[in-house]
Amino acid sequence: MAALTSSHCAARSRAPRARGAGGQMEGSQLGACPVHPWRKMALPFARSLCLCRLGAKRLGVAGTEARRGISFKLEEKTAHSSLLLFKGDTGVKYGMVGLEPTKLALNVERFREWAVVLADTAVTSGRHYWEVTVKRSQQFRIGVADVDMSRDSCIGVDDRSWVFTYAQRKWHTMLANEKAPVEGMGQPEKVGLLLEYEAQKLSLVDVSRIAVVHILQTDFRGPVVPAFALWDGELLTHSGLEVPEGL
């Protein structure tokens, strides 16, 4: 396995204070990330060094041997206590209450403050495509992150994760807590992501047209993994897919 980089960001986002009609987050809360009431009960763990060592031992690595892209499951050891995995660890659902952290196995890899989960397979090269089915979720984030990103941070908040976020019926890109609008994408039922490692690109794909809607320029410095965060509903992942013709 290639050596893992250690990149963290001190930036954080605040938890949402209220919901609007239909369970949507209001106003200034768009920049916030999924948070859970147990966040203040986080246990002190060793961080980046242990994450690098554990990641090197446990993560699979996807290469460029075939046209078929990365095949992954969601890694339960990284899932925040508010998240429940299902369907053979290919789907994730959000629970407002979730599990009490003290009842979970002590694990340095688990996200402690934000409702985030990472995949179990890292990418170090090649072009990879996967899809996400959205079920009853009005606010979520999908993208990729460094394998050793801080477990006290959230995808999109630091500068070592690259995500597309959906909230209040609008899409945005998000990097280092900065957002930019994405046009031409409506209410999602299923979306695609195209990762081009050497080209340093992550693209949002409209699966109904098999067309790239927006390209997010990245800055990969080491292995990255698919990453997910959500406030409500469910996300179901579909991996091991070939890169569609024309992309």
JSON list of C-alpha atoms in Angstrom, two decimals:
[
{"chain": "A", "resi": 1, "resn": "MET", "atom": "CA", "xyz": [0.00, 0.00, 0.00]},
{"chain": "A", "resi": 2, "resn": "ALA", "atom": "CA", "xyz": [1.22, 3.45, -0.75]},
{"chain": "A", "resi": 3, "resn": "ALA", "atom": "CA", "xyz": [2.23, 5.55, 2.21]},
{"chain": "A", "resi": 4, "resn": "LEU", "atom": "CA", "xyz": [-0.68, 7.45, 3.73]},
{"chain": "A", "resi": 5, "resn": "THR", "atom": "CA", "xyz": [-0.53, 11.20, 4.10]},
{"chain": "A", "resi": 6, "resn": "SER", "atom": "CA", "xyz": [-1.58, 13.03, 7.26]},
{"chain": "A", "resi": 7, "resn": "SER", "atom": "CA", "xyz": [-3.57, 16.21, 6.50]},
{"chain": "A", "resi": 8, "resn": "HIS", "atom": "CA", "xyz": [-5.97, 17.81, 8.90]},
{"chain": "A", "resi": 9, "resn": "CYS", "atom": "CA", "xyz": [-7.85, 21.04, 9.17]},
{"chain": "A", "resi": 10, "resn": "ALA", "atom": "CA", "xyz": [-8.83, 22.90, 12.30]},
{"chain": "A", "resi": 11, "resn": "ALA", "atom": "CA", "xyz": [-11.95, 24.37, 10.70]},
{"chain": "A", "resi": 12, "resn": "ARG", "atom": "CA", "xyz": [-15.28, 23.22, 12.05]},
{"chain": "A", "resi": 13, "resn": "SER", "atom": "CA", "xyz": [-18.90, 23.91, 11.40]},
{"chain": "A", "resi": 14, "resn": "ARG", "atom": "CA", "xyz": [-21.67, 24.45, 13.90]},
{"chain": "A", "resi": 15, "resn": "ALA", "atom": "CA", "xyz": [-24.67, 22.19, 14.32]},
{"chain": "A", "resi": 16, "resn": "PRO", "atom": "CA", "xyz": [-28.02, 23.25, 12.82]},
{"chain": "A", "resi": 17, "resn": "ARG", "atom": "CA", "xyz": [-30.37, 24.95, 15.27]},
{"chain": "A", "resi": 18, "resn": "ALA", "atom": "CA", "xyz": [-33.79, 24.44, 13.68]},
{"chain": "A", "resi": 19, "resn": "ARG", "atom": "CA", "xyz": [-35.57, 22.78, 10.81]},
{"chain": "A", "resi": 20, "resn": "GLY", "atom": "CA", "xyz": [-37.94, 24.39, 8.39]},
{"chain": "A", "resi": 21, "resn": "ALA", "atom": "CA", "xyz": [-40.97, 22.84, 6.75]},
{"chain": "A", "resi": 22, "resn": "GLY", "atom": "CA", "xyz": [-40.41, 19.38, 5.39]},
{"chain": "A", "resi": 23, "resn": "GLY", "atom": "CA", "xyz": [-37.35, 18.76, 7.55]},
{"chain": "A", "resi": 24, "resn": "GLN", "atom": "CA", "xyz": [-35.15, 21.15, 5.59]},
{"chain": "A", "resi": 25, "resn": "MET", "atom": "CA", "xyz": [-32.39, 23.15, 7.28]},
{"chain": "A", "resi": 26, "resn": "GLU", "atom": "CA", "xyz": [-32.87, 26.90, 7.38]},
{"chain": "A", "resi": 27, "resn": "GLY", "atom": "CA", "xyz": [-30.81, 29.89, 6.28]},
{"chain": "A", "resi": 28, "resn": "SER", "atom": "CA", "xyz": [-27.27, 30.00, 7.63]},
{"chain": "A", "resi": 29, "resn": "GLN", "atom": "CA", "xyz": [-27.29, 26.32, 8.49]},
{"chain": "A", "resi": 30, "resn": "LEU", "atom": "CA", "xyz": [-26.44, 25.27, 4.95]},
{"chain": "A", "resi": 31, "resn": "GLY", "atom": "CA", "xyz": [-22.75, 25.40, 5.77]},
{"chain": "A", "resi": 32, "resn": "ALA", "atom": "CA", "xyz": [-23.17, 23.15, 8.80]},
{"chain": "A", "resi": 33, "resn": "CYS", "atom": "CA", "xyz": [-22.44, 19.45, 8.81]},
{"chain": "A", "resi": 34, "resn": "PRO", "atom": "CA", "xyz": [-24.45, 16.56, 10.29]},
{"chain": "A", "resi": 35, "resn": "VAL", "atom": "CA", "xyz": [-24.03, 16.58, 14.04]},
{"chain": "A", "resi": 36, "resn": "HIS", "atom": "CA", "xyz": [-25.30, 14.35, 16.81]},
{"chain": "A", "resi": 37, "resn": "PRO", "atom": "CA", "xyz": [-26.27, 15.15, 20.42]},
{"chain": "A", "resi": 38, "resn": "TRP", "atom": "CA", "xyz": [-23.55, 12.84, 21.71]},
{"chain": "A", "resi": 39, "resn": "ARG", "atom": "CA", "xyz": [-20.82, 14.90, 20.01]},
{"chain": "A", "resi": 40, "resn": "LYS", "atom": "CA", "xyz": [-19.65, 16.42, 23.32]},
{"chain": "A", "resi": 41, "resn": "MET", "atom": "CA", "xyz": [-19.09, 12.98, 24.82]},
{"chain": "A", "resi": 42, "resn": "ALA", "atom": "CA", "xyz": [-16.22, 12.16, 22.46]},
{"chain": "A", "resi": 43, "resn": "LEU", "atom": "CA", "xyz": [-13.47, 10.07, 24.03]},
{"chain": "A", "resi": 44, "resn": "PRO", "atom": "CA", "xyz": [-9.83, 11.12, 23.73]},
{"chain": "A", "resi": 45, "resn": "PHE", "atom": "CA", "xyz": [-8.04, 9.06, 21.08]},
{"chain": "A", "resi": 46, "resn": "ALA", "atom": "CA", "xyz": [-4.71, 9.16, 19.34]},
{"chain": "A", "resi": 47, "resn": "ARG", "atom": "CA", "xyz": [-5.37, 10.61, 15.94]},
{"chain": "A", "resi": 48, "resn": "SER", "atom": "CA", "xyz": [-3.39, 10.97, 12.76]},
{"chain": "A", "resi": 49, "resn": "LEU", "atom": "CA", "xyz": [-0.60, 8.47, 13.51]},
{"chain": "A", "resi": 50, "resn": "CYS", "atom": "CA", "xyz": [-2.99, 5.71, 14.49]},
{"chain": "A", "resi": 51, "resn": "LEU", "atom": "CA", "xyz": [-5.29, 6.51, 11.56]},
{"chain": "A", "resi": 52, "resn": "CYS", "atom": "CA", "xyz": [-2.43, 6.14, 9.15]},
{"chain": "A", "resi": 53, "resn": "ARG", "atom": "CA", "xyz": [-1.36, 2.81, 10.60]},
{"chain": "A", "resi": 54, "resn": "LEU", "atom": "CA", "xyz": [-4.86, 1.39, 10.82]},
{"chain": "A", "resi": 55, "resn": "GLY", "atom": "CA", "xyz": [-5.75, 2.65, 7.36]},
{"chain": "A", "resi": 56, "resn": "ALA", "atom": "CA", "xyz": [-2.70, 1.00, 5.87]},
{"chain": "A", "resi": 57, "resn": "LYS", "atom": "CA", "xyz": [-3.64, -2.32, 7.40]},
{"chain": "A", "resi": 58, "resn": "ARG", "atom": "CA", "xyz": [-7.37, -2.36, 6.73]},
{"chain": "A", "resi": 59, "resn": "LEU", "atom": "CA", "xyz": [-8.13, -0.40, 3.58]},
{"chain": "A", "resi": 60, "resn": "GLY", "atom": "CA", "xyz": [-8.17, -2.07, 0.21]},
{"chain": "A", "resi": 61, "resn": "VAL", "atom": "CA", "xyz": [-6.62, -0.15, -2.66]},
{"chain": "A", "resi": 62, "resn": "ALA", "atom": "CA", "xyz": [-8.18, 0.27, -6.09]},
{"chain": "A", "resi": 63, "resn": "GLY", "atom": "CA", "xyz": [-5.84, 0.54, -9.06]},
{"chain": "A", "resi": 64, "resn": "THR", "atom": "CA", "xyz": [-6.13, 0.84, -12.82]},
{"chain": "A", "resi": 65, "resn": "GLU", "atom": "CA", "xyz": [-6.02, -2.77, -13.94]},
{"chain": "A", "resi": 66, "resn": "ALA", "atom": "CA", "xyz": [-9.46, -2.77, -15.57]},
{"chain": "A", "resi": 67, "resn": "ARG", "atom": "CA", "xyz": [-12.15, -0.46, -16.89]},
{"chain": "A", "resi": 68, "resn": "ARG", "atom": "CA", "xyz": [-14.39, -1.54, -14.03]},
{"chain": "A", "resi": 69, "resn": "GLY", "atom": "CA", "xyz": [-14.04, 0.97, -11.20]},
{"chain": "A", "resi": 70, "resn": "ILE", "atom": "CA", "xyz": [-13.63, 0.80, -7.47]},
{"chain": "A", "resi": 71, "resn": "SER", "atom": "CA", "xyz": [-15.73, -1.74, -5.57]},
{"chain": "A", "resi": 72, "resn": "PHE", "atom": "CA", "xyz": [-16.34, -0.81, -1.96]},
{"chain": "A", "resi": 73, "resn": "LYS", "atom": "CA", "xyz": [-18.52, -1.15, 1.11]},
{"chain": "A", "resi": 74, "resn": "LEU", "atom": "CA", "xyz": [-19.01, 1.37, 3.87]},
{"chain": "A", "resi": 75, "resn": "GLU", "atom": "CA", "xyz": [-16.60, 0.93, 6.75]},
{"chain": "A", "resi": 76, "resn": "GLU", "atom": "CA", "xyz": [-18.59, 0.52, 9.97]},
{"chain": "A", "resi": 77, "resn": "LYS", "atom": "CA", "xyz": [-15.52, 1.37, 12.04]},
{"chain": "A", "resi": 78, "resn": "THR", "atom": "CA", "xyz": [-15.63, 4.92, 10.67]},
{"chain": "A", "resi": 79, "resn": "ALA", "atom": "CA", "xyz": [-19.40, 5.49, 10.98]},
{"chain": "A", "resi": 80, "resn": "HIS", "atom": "CA", "xyz": [-20.61, 8.06, 13.49]},
{"chain": "A", "resi": 81, "resn": "SER", "atom": "CA", "xyz": [-22.88, 6.72, 16.22]},
{"chain": "A", "resi": 82, "resn": "SER", "atom": "CA", "xyz": [-25.95, 8.37, 14.57]},
{"chain": "A", "resi": 83, "resn": "LEU", "atom": "CA", "xyz": [-25.50, 6.29, 11.41]},
{"chain": "A", "resi": 84, "resn": "LEU", "atom": "CA", "xyz": [-26.70, 2.76, 10.75]},
{"chain": "A", "resi": 85, "resn": "LEU", "atom": "CA", "xyz": [-25.36, 0.68, 7.88]},
{"chain": "A", "resi": 86, "resn": "PHE", "atom": "CA", "xyz": [-27.62, -1.75, 5.99]},
{"chain": "A", "resi": 87, "resn": "LYS", "atom": "CA", "xyz": [-27.82, -3.93, 2.89]},
{"chain": "A", "resi": 88, "resn": "GLY", "atom": "CA", "xyz": [-24.45, -5.54, 3.39]},
{"chain": "A", "resi": 89, "resn": "ASP", "atom": "CA", "xyz": [-22.80, -2.27, 4.41]},
{"chain": "A", "resi": 90, "resn": "THR", "atom": "CA", "xyz": [-23.59, -0.63, 1.07]},
{"chain": "A", "resi": 91, "resn": "GLY", "atom": "CA", "xyz": [-26.23, 1.73, 2.48]},
{"chain": "A", "resi": 92, "resn": "VAL", "atom": "CA", "xyz": [-26.38, 4.21, 5.35]},
{"chain": "A", "resi": 93, "resn": "LYS", "atom": "CA", "xyz": [-29.33, 5.75, 7.19]},
{"chain": "A", "resi": 94, "resn": "TYR", "atom": "CA", "xyz": [-29.46, 8.61, 9.66]},
{"chain": "A", "resi": 95, "resn": "GLY", "atom": "CA", "xyz": [-31.05, 8.37, 13.10]},
{"chain": "A", "resi": 96, "resn": "MET", "atom": "CA", "xyz": [-31.74, 11.48, 15.18]},
{"chain": "A", "resi": 97, "resn": "VAL", "atom": "CA", "xyz": [-30.91, 9.65, 18.41]},
{"chain": "A", "resi": 98, "resn": "GLY", "atom": "CA", "xyz": [-28.52, 6.99, 17.19]},
{"chain": "A", "resi": 99, "resn": "LEU", "atom": "CA", "xyz": [-26.40, 4.79, 19.43]},
{"chain": "A", "resi": 100, "resn": "GLU", "atom": "CA", "xyz": [-24.84, 5.91, 22.69]},
{"chain": "A", "resi": 101, "resn": "PRO", "atom": "CA", "xyz": [-21.10, 6.25, 22.06]},
{"chain": "A", "resi": 102, "resn": "THR", "atom": "CA", "xyz": [-20.26, 4.36, 25.27]},
{"chain": "A", "resi": 103, "resn": "LYS", "atom": "CA", "xyz": [-21.95, 1.27, 23.79]},
{"chain": "A", "resi": 104, "resn": "LEU", "atom": "CA", "xyz": [-19.75, 1.31, 20.71]},
{"chain": "A", "resi": 105, "resn": "ALA", "atom": "CA", "xyz": [-16.38, -0.37, 20.50]},
{"chain": "A", "resi": 106, "resn": "LEU", "atom": "CA", "xyz": [-13.54, 2.05, 21.21]},
{"chain": "A", "resi": 107, "resn": "ASN", "atom": "CA", "xyz": [-12.13, 2.91, 17.82]},
{"chain": "A", "resi": 108, "resn": "VAL", "atom": "CA", "xyz": [-9.80, 5.67, 16.70]},
{"chain": "A", "resi": 109, "resn": "GLU", "atom": "CA", "xyz": [-11.21, 5.44, 13.16]},
{"chain": "A", "resi": 110, "resn": "ARG", "atom": "CA", "xyz": [-14.77, 6.44, 14.11]},
{"chain": "A", "resi": 111, "resn": "PHE", "atom": "CA", "xyz": [-16.05, 9.96, 13.42]},
{"chain": "A", "resi": 112, "resn": "ARG", "atom": "CA", "xyz": [-16.76, 11.43, 16.84]},
{"chain": "A", "resi": 113, "resn": "GLU", "atom": "CA", "xyz": [-18.63, 14.68, 16.19]},
{"chain": "A", "resi": 114, "resn": "TRP", "atom": "CA", "xyz": [-20.22, 14.57, 12.73]},
{"chain": "A", "resi": 115, "resn": "ALA", "atom": "CA", "xyz": [-22.49, 12.11, 10.93]},
{"chain": "A", "resi": 116, "resn": "VAL", "atom": "CA", "xyz": [-19.88, 10.89, 8.45]},
{"chain": "A", "resi": 117, "resn": "VAL", "atom": "CA", "xyz": [-18.90, 7.45, 7.14]},
{"chain": "A", "resi": 118, "resn": "LEU", "atom": "CA", "xyz": [-16.07, 6.48, 4.77]},
{"chain": "A", "resi": 119, "resn": "ALA", "atom": "CA", "xyz": [-15.74, 3.58, 2.34]},
{"chain": "A", "resi": 120, "resn": "ASP", "atom": "CA", "xyz": [-13.37, 0.68, 2.99]},
{"chain": "A", "resi": 121, "resn": "THR", "atom": "CA", "xyz": [-11.33, 0.92, -0.23]},
{"chain": "A", "resi": 122, "resn": "ALA", "atom": "CA", "xyz": [-8.83, 3.64, -1.10]},
{"chain": "A", "resi": 123, "resn": "VAL", "atom": "CA", "xyz": [-7.99, 5.00, -4.55]},
{"chain": "A", "resi": 124, "resn": "THR", "atom": "CA", "xyz": [-4.42, 5.83, -5.54]},
{"chain": "A", "resi": 125, "resn": "SER", "atom": "CA", "xyz": [-4.76, 5.96, -9.33]},
{"chain": "A", "resi": 126, "resn": "GLY", "atom": "CA", "xyz": [-7.12, 5.55, -12.28]},
{"chain": "A", "resi": 127, "resn": "ARG", "atom": "CA", "xyz": [-10.67, 6.51, -13.25]},
{"chain": "A", "resi": 128, "resn": "HIS", "atom": "CA", "xyz": [-13.50, 5.21, -11.07]},
{"chain": "A", "resi": 129, "resn": "TYR", "atom": "CA", "xyz": [-17.26, 5.58, -11.19]},
{"chain": "A", "resi": 130, "resn": "TRP", "atom": "CA", "xyz": [-19.96, 4.83, -8.62]},
{"chain": "A", "resi": 131, "resn": "GLU", "atom": "CA", "xyz": [-23.57, 5.82, -8.06]},
{"chain": "A", "resi": 132, "resn": "VAL", "atom": "CA", "xyz": [-25.67, 6.78, -5.05]},
{"chain": "A", "resi": 133, "resn": "THR", "atom": "CA", "xyz": [-29.42, 6.25, -4.67]},
{"chain": "A", "resi": 134, "resn": "VAL", "atom": "CA", "xyz": [-31.05, 8.90, -2.49]},
{"chain": "A", "resi": 135, "resn": "LYS", "atom": "CA", "xyz": [-33.99, 7.83, -0.33]},
{"chain": "A", "resi": 136, "resn": "ARG", "atom": "CA", "xyz": [-35.93, 10.42, 1.68]},
{"chain": "A", "resi": 137, "resn": "SER", "atom": "CA", "xyz": [-32.89, 12.60, 2.24]},
{"chain": "A", "resi": 138, "resn": "GLN", "atom": "CA", "xyz": [-33.10, 16.35, 1.77]},
{"chain": "A", "resi": 139, "resn": "GLN", "atom": "CA", "xyz": [-29.62, 17.18, 2.99]},
{"chain": "A", "resi": 140, "resn": "PHE", "atom": "CA", "xyz": [-26.47, 15.15, 2.41]},
{"chain": "A", "resi": 141, "resn": "ARG", "atom": "CA", "xyz": [-22.92, 15.26, 1.09]},
{"chain": "A", "resi": 142, "resn": "ILE", "atom": "CA", "xyz": [-21.10, 12.85, -1.21]},
{"chain": "A", "resi": 143, "resn": "GLY", "atom": "CA", "xyz": [-17.54, 12.91, -2.43]},
{"chain": "A", "resi": 144, "resn": "VAL", "atom": "CA", "xyz": [-14.06, 11.72, -1.45]},
{"chain": "A", "resi": 145, "resn": "ALA", "atom": "CA", "xyz": [-11.67, 12.39, 1.42]},
{"chain": "A", "resi": 146, "resn": "ASP", "atom": "CA", "xyz": [-8.14, 11.62, 2.53]},
{"chain": "A", "resi": 147, "resn": "VAL", "atom": "CA", "xyz": [-8.09, 8.30, 4.34]},
{"chain": "A", "resi": 148, "resn": "ASP", "atom": "CA", "xyz": [-6.60, 9.93, 7.43]},
{"chain": "A", "resi": 149, "resn": "MET", "atom": "CA", "xyz": [-8.76, 13.06, 7.64]},
{"chain": "A", "resi": 150, "resn": "SER", "atom": "CA", "xyz": [-9.49, 14.19, 11.18]},
{"chain": "A", "resi": 151, "resn": "ARG", "atom": "CA", "xyz": [-12.31, 12.25, 12.85]},
{"chain": "A", "resi": 152, "resn": "ASP", "atom": "CA", "xyz": [-13.27, 15.47, 14.65]},
{"chain": "A", "resi": 153, "resn": "SER", "atom": "CA", "xyz": [-13.91, 17.25, 11.34]},
{"chain": "A", "resi": 154, "resn": "CYS", "atom": "CA", "xyz": [-16.49, 16.83, 8.58]},
{"chain": "A", "resi": 155, "resn": "ILE", "atom": "CA", "xyz": [-16.24, 16.29, 4.86]},
{"chain": "A", "resi": 156, "resn": "GLY", "atom": "CA", "xyz": [-16.44, 19.60, 3.06]},
{"chain": "A", "resi": 157, "resn": "VAL", "atom": "CA", "xyz": [-15.29, 21.55, 6.12]},
{"chain": "A", "resi": 158, "resn": "ASP", "atom": "CA", "xyz": [-11.58, 20.83, 5.83]},
{"chain": "A", "resi": 159, "resn": "ASP", "atom": "CA", "xyz": [-9.29, 21.11, 2.81]},
{"chain": "A", "resi": 160, "resn": "ARG", "atom": "CA", "xyz": [-8.60, 17.38, 2.55]},
{"chain": "A", "resi": 161, "resn": "SER", "atom": "CA", "xyz": [-12.08, 16.38, 1.34]},
{"chain": "A", "resi": 162, "resn": "TRP", "atom": "CA", "xyz": [-13.95, 17.26, -1.83]},
{"chain": "A", "resi": 163, "resn": "VAL", "atom": "CA", "xyz": [-17.74, 16.98, -1.87]},
{"chain": "A", "resi": 164, "resn": "PHE", "atom": "CA", "xyz": [-20.98, 17.81, -3.60]},
{"chain": "A", "resi": 165, "resn": "THR", "atom": "CA", "xyz": [-23.64, 18.88, -1.13]},
{"chain": "A", "resi": 166, "resn": "TYR", "atom": "CA", "xyz": [-27.43, 18.91, -1.54]},
{"chain": "A", "resi": 167, "resn": "ALA", "atom": "CA", "xyz": [-29.60, 21.12, 0.71]},
{"chain": "A", "resi": 168, "resn": "GLN", "atom": "CA", "xyz": [-32.77, 23.16, 0.31]},
{"chain": "A", "resi": 169, "resn": "ARG", "atom": "CA", "xyz": [-33.22, 21.62, -3.14]},
{"chain": "A", "resi": 170, "resn": "LYS", "atom": "CA", "xyz": [-29.95, 23.03, -4.42]},
{"chain": "A", "resi": 171, "resn": "TRP", "atom": "CA", "xyz": [-26.56, 21.53, -5.24]},
{"chain": "A", "resi": 172, "resn": "HIS", "atom": "CA", "xyz": [-23.21, 23.07, -4.33]},
{"chain": "A", "resi": 173, "resn": "THR", "atom": "CA", "xyz": [-19.58, 22.07, -4.32]},
{"chain": "A", "resi": 174, "resn": "MET", "atom": "CA", "xyz": [-17.86, 22.34, -0.96]},
{"chain": "A", "resi": 175, "resn": "LEU", "atom": "CA", "xyz": [-14.17, 22.52, -0.04]},
{"chain": "A", "resi": 176, "resn": "ALA", "atom": "CA", "xyz": [-12.62, 24.01, 3.11]},
{"chain": "A", "resi": 177, "resn": "ASN", "atom": "CA", "xyz": [-16.09, 25.23, 4.13]},
{"chain": "A", "resi": 178, "resn": "GLU", "atom": "CA", "xyz": [-16.40, 27.29, 0.94]},
{"chain": "A", "resi": 179, "resn": "LYS", "atom": "CA", "xyz": [-19.38, 26.64, -1.31]},
{"chain": "A", "resi": 180, "resn": "ALA", "atom": "CA", "xyz": [-20.07, 27.23, -5.00]},
{"chain": "A", "resi": 181, "resn": "PRO", "atom": "CA", "xyz": [-23.41, 26.62, -6.76]},
{"chain": "A", "resi": 182, "resn": "VAL", "atom": "CA", "xyz": [-23.94, 23.73, -9.17]},
{"chain": "A", "resi": 183, "resn": "GLU", "atom": "CA", "xyz": [-26.46, 24.33, -11.96]},
{"chain": "A", "resi": 184, "resn": "GLY", "atom": "CA", "xyz": [-28.36, 21.83, -14.08]},
{"chain": "A", "resi": 185, "resn": "MET", "atom": "CA", "xyz": [-29.12, 19.21, -11.43]},
{"chain": "A", "resi": 186, "resn": "GLY", "atom": "CA", "xyz": [-32.55, 18.81, -9.85]},
{"chain": "A", "resi": 187, "resn": "GLN", "atom": "CA", "xyz": [-34.08, 16.74, -7.09]},
{"chain": "A", "resi": 188, "resn": "PRO", "atom": "CA", "xyz": [-31.91, 13.61, -6.91]},
{"chain": "A", "resi": 189, "resn": "GLU", "atom": "CA", "xyz": [-33.09, 10.02, -7.02]},
{"chain": "A", "resi": 190, "resn": "LYS", "atom": "CA", "xyz": [-29.76, 8.62, -8.17]},
{"chain": "A", "resi": 191, "resn": "VAL", "atom": "CA", "xyz": [-26.53, 10.46, -8.95]},
{"chain": "A", "resi": 192, "resn": "GLY", "atom": "CA", "xyz": [-23.11, 9.39, -10.17]},
{"chain": "A", "resi": 193, "resn": "LEU", "atom": "CA", "xyz": [-19.58, 10.35, -9.21]},
{"chain": "A", "resi": 194, "resn": "LEU", "atom": "CA", "xyz": [-16.58, 10.07, -11.52]},
{"chain": "A", "resi": 195, "resn": "LEU", "atom": "CA", "xyz": [-13.17, 10.17, -9.88]},
{"chain": "A", "resi": 196, "resn": "GLU", "atom": "CA", "xyz": [-10.14, 10.80, -12.10]},
{"chain": "A", "resi": 197, "resn": "TYR", "atom": "CA", "xyz": [-7.14, 10.54, -9.82]},
{"chain": "A", "resi": 198, "resn": "GLU", "atom": "CA", "xyz": [-4.28, 11.55, -12.12]},
{"chain": "A", "resi": 199, "resn": "ALA", "atom": "CA", "xyz": [-6.35, 14.35, -13.66]},
{"chain": "A", "resi": 200, "resn": "GLN", "atom": "CA", "xyz": [-7.23, 15.59, -10.14]},
{"chain": "A", "resi": 201, "resn": "LYS", "atom": "CA", "xyz": [-10.95, 15.75, -10.88]},
{"chain": "A", "resi": 202, "resn": "LEU", "atom": "CA", "xyz": [-14.19, 14.71, -9.19]},
{"chain": "A", "resi": 203, "resn": "SER", "atom": "CA", "xyz": [-17.31, 15.02, -11.35]},
{"chain": "A", "resi": 204, "resn": "LEU", "atom": "CA", "xyz": [-21.02, 14.99, -10.51]},
{"chain": "A", "resi": 205, "resn": "VAL", "atom": "CA", "xyz": [-22.89, 12.90, -13.09]},
{"chain": "A", "resi": 206, "resn": "ASP", "atom": "CA", "xyz": [-26.56, 13.04, -14.10]},
{"chain": "A", "resi": 207, "resn": "VAL", "atom": "CA", "xyz": [-27.29, 9.32, -14.48]},
{"chain": "A", "resi": 208, "resn": "SER", "atom": "CA", "xyz": [-30.48, 9.93, -16.47]},
{"chain": "A", "resi": 209, "resn": "ARG", "atom": "CA", "xyz": [-28.40, 11.50, -19.27]},
{"chain": "A", "resi": 210, "resn": "ILE", "atom": "CA", "xyz": [-25.01, 9.98, -18.44]},
{"chain": "A", "resi": 211, "resn": "ALA", "atom": "CA", "xyz": [-23.60, 13.48, -18.57]},
{"chain": "A", "resi": 212, "resn": "VAL", "atom": "CA", "xyz": [-21.17, 15.39, -16.36]},
{"chain": "A", "resi": 213, "resn": "VAL", "atom": "CA", "xyz": [-22.97, 18.24, -14.63]},
{"chain": "A", "resi": 214, "resn": "HIS", "atom": "CA", "xyz": [-20.05, 19.77, -12.76]},
{"chain": "A", "resi": 215, "resn": "ILE", "atom": "CA", "xyz": [-16.32, 19.14, -12.31]},
{"chain": "A", "resi": 216, "resn": "LEU", "atom": "CA", "xyz": [-14.61, 19.82, -8.99]},
{"chain": "A", "resi": 217, "resn": "GLN", "atom": "CA", "xyz": [-10.87, 20.35, -9.26]},
{"chain": "A", "resi": 218, "resn": "THR", "atom": "CA", "xyz": [-9.05, 18.47, -6.52]},
{"chain": "A", "resi": 219, "resn": "ASP", "atom": "CA", "xyz": [-5.62, 18.36, -4.92]},
{"chain": "A", "resi": 220, "resn": "PHE", "atom": "CA", "xyz": [-4.96, 14.70, -4.12]},
{"chain": "A", "resi": 221, "resn": "ARG", "atom": "CA", "xyz": [-1.70, 14.05, -2.30]},
{"chain": "A", "resi": 222, "resn": "GLY", "atom": "CA", "xyz": [-2.29, 10.47, -1.24]},
{"chain": "A", "resi": 223, "resn": "PRO", "atom": "CA", "xyz": [-4.96, 7.74, -1.04]},
{"chain": "A", "resi": 224, "resn": "VAL", "atom": "CA", "xyz": [-8.59, 8.93, -0.98]},
{"chain": "A", "resi": 225, "resn": "VAL", "atom": "CA", "xyz": [-11.82, 7.09, -0.18]},
{"chain": "A", "resi": 226, "resn": "PRO", "atom": "CA", "xyz": [-15.48, 7.67, -1.07]},
{"chain": "A", "resi": 227, "resn": "ALA", "atom": "CA", "xyz": [-17.08, 9.70, 1.73]},
{"chain": "A", "resi": 228, "resn": "PHE", "atom": "CA", "xyz": [-20.65, 10.37, 2.82]},
{"chain": "A", "resi": 229, "resn": "ALA", "atom": "CA", "xyz": [-22.51, 12.57, 5.33]},
{"chain": "A", "resi": 230, "resn": "LEU", "atom": "CA", "xyz": [-26.25, 13.04, 5.85]},
{"chain": "A", "resi": 231, "resn": "TRP", "atom": "CA", "xyz": [-28.80, 14.68, 8.10]},
{"chain": "A", "resi": 232, "resn": "ASP", "atom": "CA", "xyz": [-31.83, 12.58, 7.25]},
{"chain": "A", "resi": 233, "resn": "GLY", "atom": "CA", "xyz": [-33.07, 9.66, 5.15]},
{"chain": "A", "resi": 234, "resn": "GLU", "atom": "CA", "xyz": [-30.87, 7.06, 3.47]},
{"chain": "A", "resi": 235, "resn": "LEU", "atom": "CA", "xyz": [-28.11, 6.74, 0.90]},
{"chain": "A", "resi": 236, "resn": "LEU", "atom": "CA", "xyz": [-27.48, 3.49, -0.99]},
{"chain": "A", "resi": 237, "resn": "THR", "atom": "CA", "xyz": [-24.19, 3.07, -2.84]},
{"chain": "A", "resi": 238, "resn": "HIS", "atom": "CA", "xyz": [-23.57, 1.14, -6.08]},
{"chain": "A", "resi": 239, "resn": "SER", "atom": "CA", "xyz": [-19.91, 0.40, -6.82]},
{"chain": "A", "resi": 240, "resn": "GLY", "atom": "CA", "xyz": [-17.89, -1.93, -9.01]},
{"chain": "A", "resi": 241, "resn": "LEU", "atom": "CA", "xyz": [-19.38, -0.23, -12.08]},
{"chain": "A", "resi": 242, "resn": "GLU", "atom": "CA", "xyz": [-17.71, 0.38, -15.39]},
{"chain": "A", "resi": 243, "resn": "VAL", "atom": "CA", "xyz": [-17.07, 3.99, -16.33]},
{"chain": "A", "resi": 244, "resn": "PRO", "atom": "CA", "xyz": [-19.95, 4.80, -18.72]},
{"chain": "A", "resi": 245, "resn": "GLU", "atom": "CA", "xyz": [-19.12, 5.41, -22.37]},
{"chain": "A", "resi": 246, "resn": "GLY", "atom": "CA", "xyz": [-18.70, 9.08, -23.13]},
{"chain": "A", "resi": 247, "resn": "LEU", "atom": "CA", "xyz": [-17.48, 10.12, -19.70]}
]
